Coordinates of C-alpha atoms and ligand atoms in Angstrom, one line a residue:
M258 CA -13.2 10.6 26.2
N259 CA -14.4 14.1 26.1
S260 CA -17.7 14.7 24.8
R261 CA -17.9 13.9 21.1
R262 CA -18.1 17.7 20.4
D263 CA -15.0 18.2 22.5
F264 CA -13.1 16.0 20.5
L265 CA -14.3 17.5 17.0
Q266 CA -12.9 20.6 18.5
K267 CA -9.7 19.1 19.3
L268 CA -9.1 17.6 15.9
G269 CA -10.6 20.7 14.4
V270 CA -12.8 18.7 12.1
S271 CA -15.5 20.3 10.2
A272 CA -19.1 19.3 10.9
L273 CA -20.0 18.5 7.4
A274 CA -16.8 15.6 8.1
L275 CA -19.1 14.0 9.8
H276 CA -21.8 11.4 10.6
L277 CA -22.9 8.4 12.6
A278 CA -21.5 5.5 11.5
P279 CA -23.2 1.9 10.9
L280 CA -22.7 -0.5 14.1
S281 CA -22.2 -3.8 12.4
G282 CA -19.7 -5.6 10.6
W283 CA -16.2 -5.0 12.2
A284 CA -15.9 -8.5 13.7
D285 CA -13.0 -9.4 11.6
S286 CA -10.7 -6.3 12.4
K287 CA -9.2 -5.2 15.8
N288 CA -11.8 -2.6 16.4
K289 CA -14.7 -4.3 18.9
P290 CA -17.7 -5.0 17.0
N291 CA -21.2 -3.8 17.8
E292 CA -19.4 -0.8 19.8
T293 CA -21.2 3.2 18.7
Y294 CA -18.3 4.8 17.0
D295 CA -19.5 8.7 16.6
G296 CA -16.0 10.2 15.6
P297 CA -15.2 11.5 12.4
V298 CA -15.5 9.6 9.4
L299 CA -13.1 10.0 6.2
R300 CA -15.1 10.5 3.3
V301 CA -13.4 8.7 0.3
A302 CA -13.5 9.2 -3.4
I303 CA -12.0 6.5 -5.3
M304 CA -9.8 6.9 -8.8
G305 CA -9.7 3.7 -10.8
L306 CA -12.3 1.4 -10.6
G307 CA -10.5 -1.3 -11.7
S308 CA -10.1 -4.6 -9.6
Y309 CA -8.0 -3.4 -6.8
G310 CA -10.2 -0.4 -6.9
T311 CA -12.9 -2.7 -6.6
R312 CA -11.7 -5.0 -3.5
V313 CA -10.9 -1.6 -1.4
A314 CA -14.9 -0.2 -2.4
E315 CA -16.4 -3.6 -0.9
A316 CA -13.7 -3.7 2.0
M317 CA -14.5 -0.6 3.0
Q318 CA -18.5 -1.5 3.4
S319 CA -17.5 -2.8 6.7
C320 CA -15.5 0.1 7.6
V321 CA -16.7 2.0 10.9
K322 CA -14.4 5.0 10.1
A323 CA -14.2 5.3 6.7
K324 CA -17.0 5.5 4.2
L325 CA -17.0 5.6 0.5
V326 CA -18.7 8.3 -1.1
G327 CA -17.3 9.3 -4.6
V328 CA -15.7 8.2 -7.7
I329 CA -13.3 9.3 -10.3
S330 CA -13.8 7.2 -13.4
G331 CA -13.0 7.4 -17.2
T332 CA -15.9 4.9 -18.3
P333 CA -19.7 6.3 -17.7
S334 CA -21.2 2.5 -17.3
K335 CA -18.9 2.0 -14.3
V336 CA -19.8 5.4 -12.3
K337 CA -23.3 4.1 -12.9
D338 CA -23.2 1.2 -11.1
W339 CA -21.1 2.1 -8.7
Q340 CA -23.3 4.7 -7.6
S341 CA -26.2 2.5 -7.9
K342 CA -24.0 -0.2 -6.0
Y343 CA -23.1 2.2 -3.2
A344 CA -25.3 4.4 -3.3
I345 CA -22.9 7.5 -4.2
P346 CA -24.6 10.9 -5.2
A347 CA -24.0 12.7 -9.1
K348 CA -22.2 15.7 -7.3
N349 CA -19.6 13.2 -5.7
C350 CA -18.8 11.9 -9.3
Y351 CA -16.2 13.0 -11.5
N352 CA -13.5 12.1 -15.0
Y353 CA -9.9 12.4 -15.4
E354 CA -10.7 15.5 -16.8
N355 CA -12.8 17.4 -14.5
F356 CA -11.7 15.8 -10.7
D357 CA -9.5 19.1 -10.2
D358 CA -13.1 20.9 -9.5
I359 CA -13.1 18.2 -6.0
K360 CA -11.6 21.3 -4.8
N361 CA -15.1 22.8 -4.7
N362 CA -16.5 19.8 -2.8
P363 CA -16.9 19.8 1.2
D364 CA -18.1 16.0 1.3
I365 CA -15.2 14.4 0.4
D366 CA -12.0 14.4 2.6
A367 CA -9.5 12.3 0.6
V368 CA -9.1 10.8 -2.9
Y369 CA -7.8 7.3 -3.0
V370 CA -5.5 6.3 -6.3
I371 CA -6.2 3.0 -7.6
T372 CA -4.9 3.8 -11.4
P373 CA -2.1 2.1 -13.1
N374 CA 1.3 3.3 -11.5
G375 CA 2.3 5.5 -14.1
L376 CA -0.6 7.6 -13.7
H377 CA -0.2 7.8 -9.7
H378 CA 2.4 10.9 -9.6
D379 CA 0.5 13.5 -11.6
Q380 CA -3.3 12.4 -10.1
V381 CA -1.8 12.7 -6.8
I382 CA -0.1 16.2 -6.9
R383 CA -3.9 17.1 -9.1
V384 CA -5.5 15.5 -5.9
A385 CA -3.1 17.9 -3.3
K386 CA -3.6 20.5 -5.6
A387 CA -7.4 20.1 -5.2
G388 CA -6.8 20.6 -1.1
K389 CA -7.8 16.6 -0.5
H390 CA -5.7 14.0 1.4
A391 CA -4.2 11.6 -1.0
I392 CA -3.9 7.9 -0.6
C393 CA -2.2 6.3 -3.3
E394 CA -1.5 2.5 -4.0
K395 CA 1.7 1.0 -4.3
P396 CA 4.1 1.8 -6.2
M397 CA 3.4 4.9 -5.5
A398 CA 5.2 6.6 -8.5
L399 CA 7.8 4.9 -11.2
N400 CA 10.9 6.6 -9.6
A401 CA 12.3 8.7 -6.2
K402 CA 12.3 11.4 -8.2
Q403 CA 8.8 11.6 -9.0
G404 CA 8.2 10.4 -5.5
Q405 CA 9.8 13.1 -3.9
E406 CA 7.7 15.4 -5.8
M407 CA 4.8 13.9 -5.1
V408 CA 5.6 14.0 -0.8
D409 CA 6.2 17.5 -1.8
A410 CA 3.6 18.7 -3.1
C411 CA 1.2 17.2 -0.6
K412 CA 3.2 18.8 2.2
K413 CA 3.2 22.1 0.2
A414 CA -0.8 21.7 0.3
N415 CA -0.9 20.9 3.5
V416 CA -2.8 17.7 2.7
K417 CA -1.5 14.3 4.1
L418 CA -0.1 11.2 1.4
L419 CA -0.5 7.7 2.5
V420 CA 0.1 5.0 0.8
G421 CA -2.0 1.4 0.3
Y422 CA 0.7 -0.6 2.3
R423 CA -2.0 -2.9 3.5
M424 CA 0.5 -5.6 5.4
H425 CA 1.5 -2.9 8.0
F426 CA -2.0 -3.2 9.5
E427 CA -1.6 -7.4 9.0
P428 CA -1.8 -8.9 13.0
K429 CA 0.4 -11.7 12.0
T430 CA 3.4 -9.6 10.4
L431 CA 2.6 -6.9 13.3
E432 CA 3.2 -9.7 16.0
V433 CA 6.8 -11.0 14.2
I434 CA 7.8 -7.3 14.2
R435 CA 6.6 -7.4 17.9
M436 CA 8.8 -10.3 18.5
R437 CA 12.1 -9.2 16.6
K438 CA 11.7 -6.0 18.4
A439 CA 11.7 -7.8 22.0
G440 CA 14.8 -9.8 20.6
D441 CA 12.9 -13.0 20.5
F442 CA 15.1 -13.9 17.3
G443 CA 17.9 -12.4 18.7
K444 CA 20.7 -10.6 16.4
V445 CA 19.1 -10.7 12.8
L446 CA 21.0 -11.9 10.6
F447 CA 19.3 -12.8 7.0
F448 CA 16.0 -12.1 5.6
Q449 CA 14.4 -14.2 2.5
G450 CA 11.4 -12.7 0.4
L451 CA 9.7 -14.5 -2.2
C452 CA 7.0 -12.8 -4.1
G453 CA 5.6 -14.2 -7.6
F454 CA 3.0 -15.2 -10.2
S455 CA 2.6 -16.2 -13.3
I456 CA 1.2 -13.1 -15.4
G457 CA -1.5 -13.6 -18.1
D458 CA -2.7 -11.4 -20.5
P459 CA 0.4 -9.9 -22.8
T460 CA -1.6 -6.8 -23.6
Q461 CA -2.6 -5.8 -19.8
W462 CA -1.0 -2.2 -18.8
R463 CA 1.1 -4.0 -16.0
L464 CA 3.3 -5.7 -19.3
N465 CA 3.5 -1.8 -20.8
K466 CA 6.3 0.1 -19.3
Q467 CA 5.0 3.6 -19.7
L468 CA 2.1 2.8 -17.5
A469 CA 3.7 0.3 -15.0
G470 CA 7.2 1.8 -14.6
G471 CA 9.3 -1.4 -15.1
G472 CA 7.5 -5.5 -14.5
S473 CA 7.2 -7.8 -12.0
L474 CA 9.6 -5.3 -9.4
M475 CA 7.1 -2.7 -9.7
D476 CA 4.3 -4.3 -9.0
I477 CA 4.9 -7.8 -7.0
G478 CA 8.8 -7.3 -6.2
I479 CA 8.2 -4.4 -3.9
Y480 CA 6.5 -6.5 -1.2
A481 CA 9.7 -8.1 -0.8
I482 CA 11.7 -4.5 -1.2
N483 CA 9.3 -3.1 2.0
G484 CA 9.3 -6.6 3.9
S485 CA 13.2 -6.7 4.2
R486 CA 12.7 -3.7 5.8
Y487 CA 9.8 -4.2 8.4
M488 CA 10.8 -7.8 8.7
T489 CA 14.8 -6.6 9.9
G490 CA 13.8 -3.2 11.2
E491 CA 16.6 -1.6 9.2
D492 CA 17.0 0.3 5.9
P493 CA 19.6 -0.8 3.5
V494 CA 22.6 0.5 2.9
W495 CA 23.7 -1.4 -0.4
V496 CA 22.3 -3.2 -3.0
T497 CA 23.1 -6.0 -5.8
A498 CA 20.6 -7.3 -8.1
Q499 CA 20.3 -9.8 -11.6
E500 CA 18.2 -9.8 -14.0
T501 CA 17.0 -12.7 -16.4
K502 CA 14.3 -13.0 -18.9
T503 CA 13.1 -15.9 -20.6
D504 CA 10.3 -14.3 -22.8
P505 CA 11.4 -11.4 -24.2
V506 CA 7.8 -11.0 -26.4
K507 CA 6.3 -10.6 -23.6
F508 CA 8.5 -9.0 -21.3
K509 CA 9.8 -6.2 -23.4
E510 CA 12.6 -3.7 -23.0
G511 CA 12.4 -2.3 -19.3
V512 CA 9.7 -4.7 -18.5
D513 CA 11.3 -7.4 -16.2
E514 CA 10.2 -10.9 -15.7
T515 CA 12.5 -11.8 -13.2
I516 CA 15.1 -10.1 -10.8
Q517 CA 16.7 -11.3 -7.9
F518 CA 18.2 -8.9 -5.2
Q519 CA 20.3 -8.5 -2.2
F520 CA 20.2 -6.0 0.5
G521 CA 23.2 -5.3 3.0
F522 CA 21.9 -3.7 6.5
P523 CA 24.1 -1.4 8.6
S524 CA 24.4 -4.8 11.2
G525 CA 25.6 -6.8 8.6
A526 CA 22.5 -8.5 8.3
T527 CA 21.6 -9.5 4.3
A528 CA 18.6 -10.0 2.5
S529 CA 18.1 -12.4 -0.2
C530 CA 14.9 -11.8 -2.9
L531 CA 13.1 -13.1 -6.0
S532 CA 10.7 -10.9 -7.9
T533 CA 8.8 -12.8 -10.8
Y534 CA 6.2 -12.8 -13.3
K535 CA 6.9 -16.0 -14.4
M536 CA 5.8 -18.5 -11.4
N537 CA 3.1 -19.5 -9.1
N538 CA 3.1 -20.4 -5.4
L539 CA 5.9 -17.6 -4.4
D540 CA 4.5 -15.6 -1.5
R541 CA 7.0 -16.5 1.5
F542 CA 8.8 -14.1 4.1
F543 CA 12.1 -15.8 6.4
L544 CA 13.3 -14.2 8.9
N545 CA 16.3 -15.6 10.5
G546 CA 18.0 -14.4 13.7
D547 CA 20.8 -16.2 16.0
K548 CA 17.8 -17.0 18.3
G549 CA 15.2 -18.0 16.5
F550 CA 13.0 -17.6 13.3
A551 CA 10.1 -16.5 11.7
E552 CA 8.3 -17.7 8.6
L553 CA 5.4 -16.3 7.0
Q554 CA 3.7 -18.3 3.6
P555 CA 1.3 -16.8 2.6
S556 CA 3.3 -13.5 3.7
T557 CA 1.6 -10.6 1.9
G558 CA -1.3 -12.2 -0.8
Y559 CA -4.6 -11.2 0.4
G560 CA -4.9 -13.6 3.1
P561 CA -5.2 -15.7 5.4
I562 CA -1.4 -14.9 6.1
K563 CA -0.2 -18.2 8.1
G564 CA 3.1 -18.2 10.1
R565 CA 5.2 -19.5 12.2
T566 CA 7.8 -18.9 14.5
N567 CA 10.9 -21.1 16.3
I568 CA 8.3 -21.4 19.5
G569 CA 5.2 -22.3 17.4
E570 CA 2.0 -21.5 15.1
L571 CA 1.0 -17.9 14.8
T572 CA -2.3 -17.4 15.7
Q573 CA -3.3 -13.9 15.4
P574 CA -6.7 -13.1 14.0
V575 CA -7.2 -13.3 10.0
T576 CA -8.2 -9.9 9.2
V577 CA -9.8 -8.1 5.5
H578 CA -6.4 -6.4 4.9
Q579 CA -8.4 -3.3 2.8
T580 CA -11.0 -2.8 6.1
V581 CA -8.3 -2.7 8.6
Q582 CA -6.2 -0.3 6.5
M583 CA -8.9 2.2 5.7
E584 CA -10.1 2.1 9.8
E585 CA -6.2 2.8 10.1
I586 CA -5.9 5.6 7.8
A587 CA -9.0 7.9 9.3
G588 CA -6.8 7.7 12.5
I589 CA -3.9 8.8 10.8
I590 CA -5.7 11.7 9.0
F591 CA -8.1 12.7 12.2
E592 CA -6.2 11.9 15.0
N593 CA -2.8 11.7 13.9
K594 CA -2.4 8.0 14.8
Q595 CA 1.2 6.8 14.3
P596 CA 1.2 3.0 12.5
I597 CA 4.1 0.9 14.0
V598 CA 5.4 0.8 10.5
P599 CA 4.5 4.1 8.3
I600 CA 2.8 4.1 5.3
D601 CA 3.3 8.1 4.6
G602 CA 4.9 9.0 1.4
E603 CA 8.3 9.5 2.7
E604 CA 8.4 6.1 3.4
A605 CA 7.4 5.2 -0.5
V606 CA 9.8 6.8 -1.6
K607 CA 12.8 4.6 0.6
D608 CA 10.9 1.7 -1.6
L609 CA 11.3 3.7 -4.5
K610 CA 15.0 4.5 -4.0
L611 CA 15.6 0.7 -3.5
I612 CA 13.6 -0.1 -6.7
D613 CA 15.7 2.7 -8.5
A614 CA 19.2 1.1 -6.9
I615 CA 18.0 -2.4 -7.9
Y616 CA 17.3 -1.6 -11.7
L617 CA 20.7 0.0 -11.8
A618 CA 22.7 -2.8 -10.0
A619 CA 20.9 -5.2 -12.5
K620 CA 21.7 -2.9 -15.5
T621 CA 25.6 -2.7 -14.7
G622 CA 26.3 -5.5 -12.5
Q623 CA 27.7 -3.2 -9.7
K624 CA 26.8 -3.1 -6.3
V625 CA 24.9 0.1 -5.7
D626 CA 25.5 1.7 -2.3
V627 CA 22.2 3.4 -1.2
K628 CA 20.8 6.0 1.4
L629 CA 17.2 6.2 2.5
Ligands
NAD937 P1 -6.7 -2.7 -13.2 O1 -6.1 -2.6 -14.5 O2 -7.8 -3.5 -12.7 O3 -7.6 -1.1 -12.5 C1 -7.1 0.2 -13.4 C2 -8.4 1.0 -13.3 O4 -7.7 2.3 -14.1 C3 -8.9 0.5 -14.3 O5 -10.4 1.3 -13.6 C4 -8.7 1.1 -15.6 O6 -9.7 1.8 -16.1 C5 -8.0 2.9 -14.8 N1 -7.3 3.3 -16.0 C6 -7.2 5.0 -15.7 N2 -6.7 5.5 -16.7 C7 -6.1 4.0 -17.4 C8 -5.4 4.1 -18.2 N3 -4.6 5.3 -19.1 N4 -4.7 2.7 -19.0 C9 -5.6 1.9 -18.0 N5 -6.2 1.9 -17.3 C10 -6.6 3.2 -16.8 O7 -5.7 -2.7 -12.4 P2 -5.7 -2.7 -10.4 O8 -5.1 -4.7 -10.2 O9 -7.2 -2.3 -10.0 O10 -4.4 -2.1 -9.9 C11 -4.5 -0.5 -10.0 C12 -3.3 -0.3 -8.6 O11 -3.4 -0.7 -7.4 C13 -2.2 -0.4 -8.9 O12 -0.9 0.7 -9.0 C14 -1.5 -1.7 -8.5 O13 -0.1 -2.0 -8.1 C15 -2.2 -1.4 -6.9 N6 -2.6 -2.8 -6.9 C16 -2.6 -2.6 -5.6 C17 -3.1 -4.0 -4.8 C18 -2.7 -4.2 -3.4 O14 -2.8 -5.3 -2.9 N7 -2.3 -3.0 -2.5 C19 -3.1 -5.3 -5.5 C20 -3.4 -4.7 -6.9 C21 -3.1 -3.9 -7.2

């Protein structure tokens, strides 16, 4: 490797984007622990200090290539708490009205949008206009049209748009993908994805059509949608779907309680998936080929992910997903690293096209052709 200075010059990274990263706390990831890292550090502001934002902030404390340096929140008391907990300077704190001013802040490289789904579109576009890289939680938007507008805005502003697809860096998931690519399962014939949990508080934003964009499919079913693509290695060409609702008071018009959907792939393989807000213990992926199979259960929860294939248990290390994700995102932004499974805005638009198609298929009862 060149000297640190050569490395930085090659990347065109401003000296302001740097500081020496801590050496500790990375034992859970595939990075080697106790190794000095003196490359660029991605300085991130988190927008939305809710439950997942808190999880990401905690996980980032173990990162060496990414650092939490700012917040955007509508709640001053939370900002104060985060400032003292994570040593965030007042000049890096914003609210939802003034965060466009982040464009004048040279100490923030990226904003991670972790707010309710219905806010992502406008917030990411504002982040792009402020000239900062945007990291956005899933689902990236409420539909493919919104998603494409976000991709276009980030392209226009020459910033990256990346989505919090943490499973794309999960070791057992990546091992199944490696084995599938190596032909270990033979010709892939079938994928099953089961994703769900029993949702509580009926007043939460996840059950509000405007903020959530739908119901279980937007929130948890998206894992089976995205998983069906990375597990089979193909993009669907047709979709069928059926919706069932047992509680129309809690799950209002446009908020799905349970949806089952099926995909057809160009090879002739098919997928059958279930997304629900009505059942617990549903977190399972199953991939079947003519020479073998892979099973992940739990498949997309925070972990530990467990799994086996026809040749035995998967033994890859357990990681903190959000720590690894943020380290990898730093590599994507600063070194143009290409992840094995993409996490960019275009990848998210494909999932949003499938969400649009699933809702259409469920509403019309018709098979819907898709082109991703
Ligand atoms: P949450 O309700 O815990 O937090 C949402 C935050 O947004 C809160 O701090 C809230 O104050 C803020 N907010 C700003 N404007 C708001 C408004 N108009 N209405 C309601 N809240 C508003 O939700 P969460 O579980 O942290 O989810 C946030 C996002 O993260 C969602 O898009 C969700 O899908 C995603 N998420 C991803 C994962 C994952 O594993 N990748 C896990 C959980 C959530």
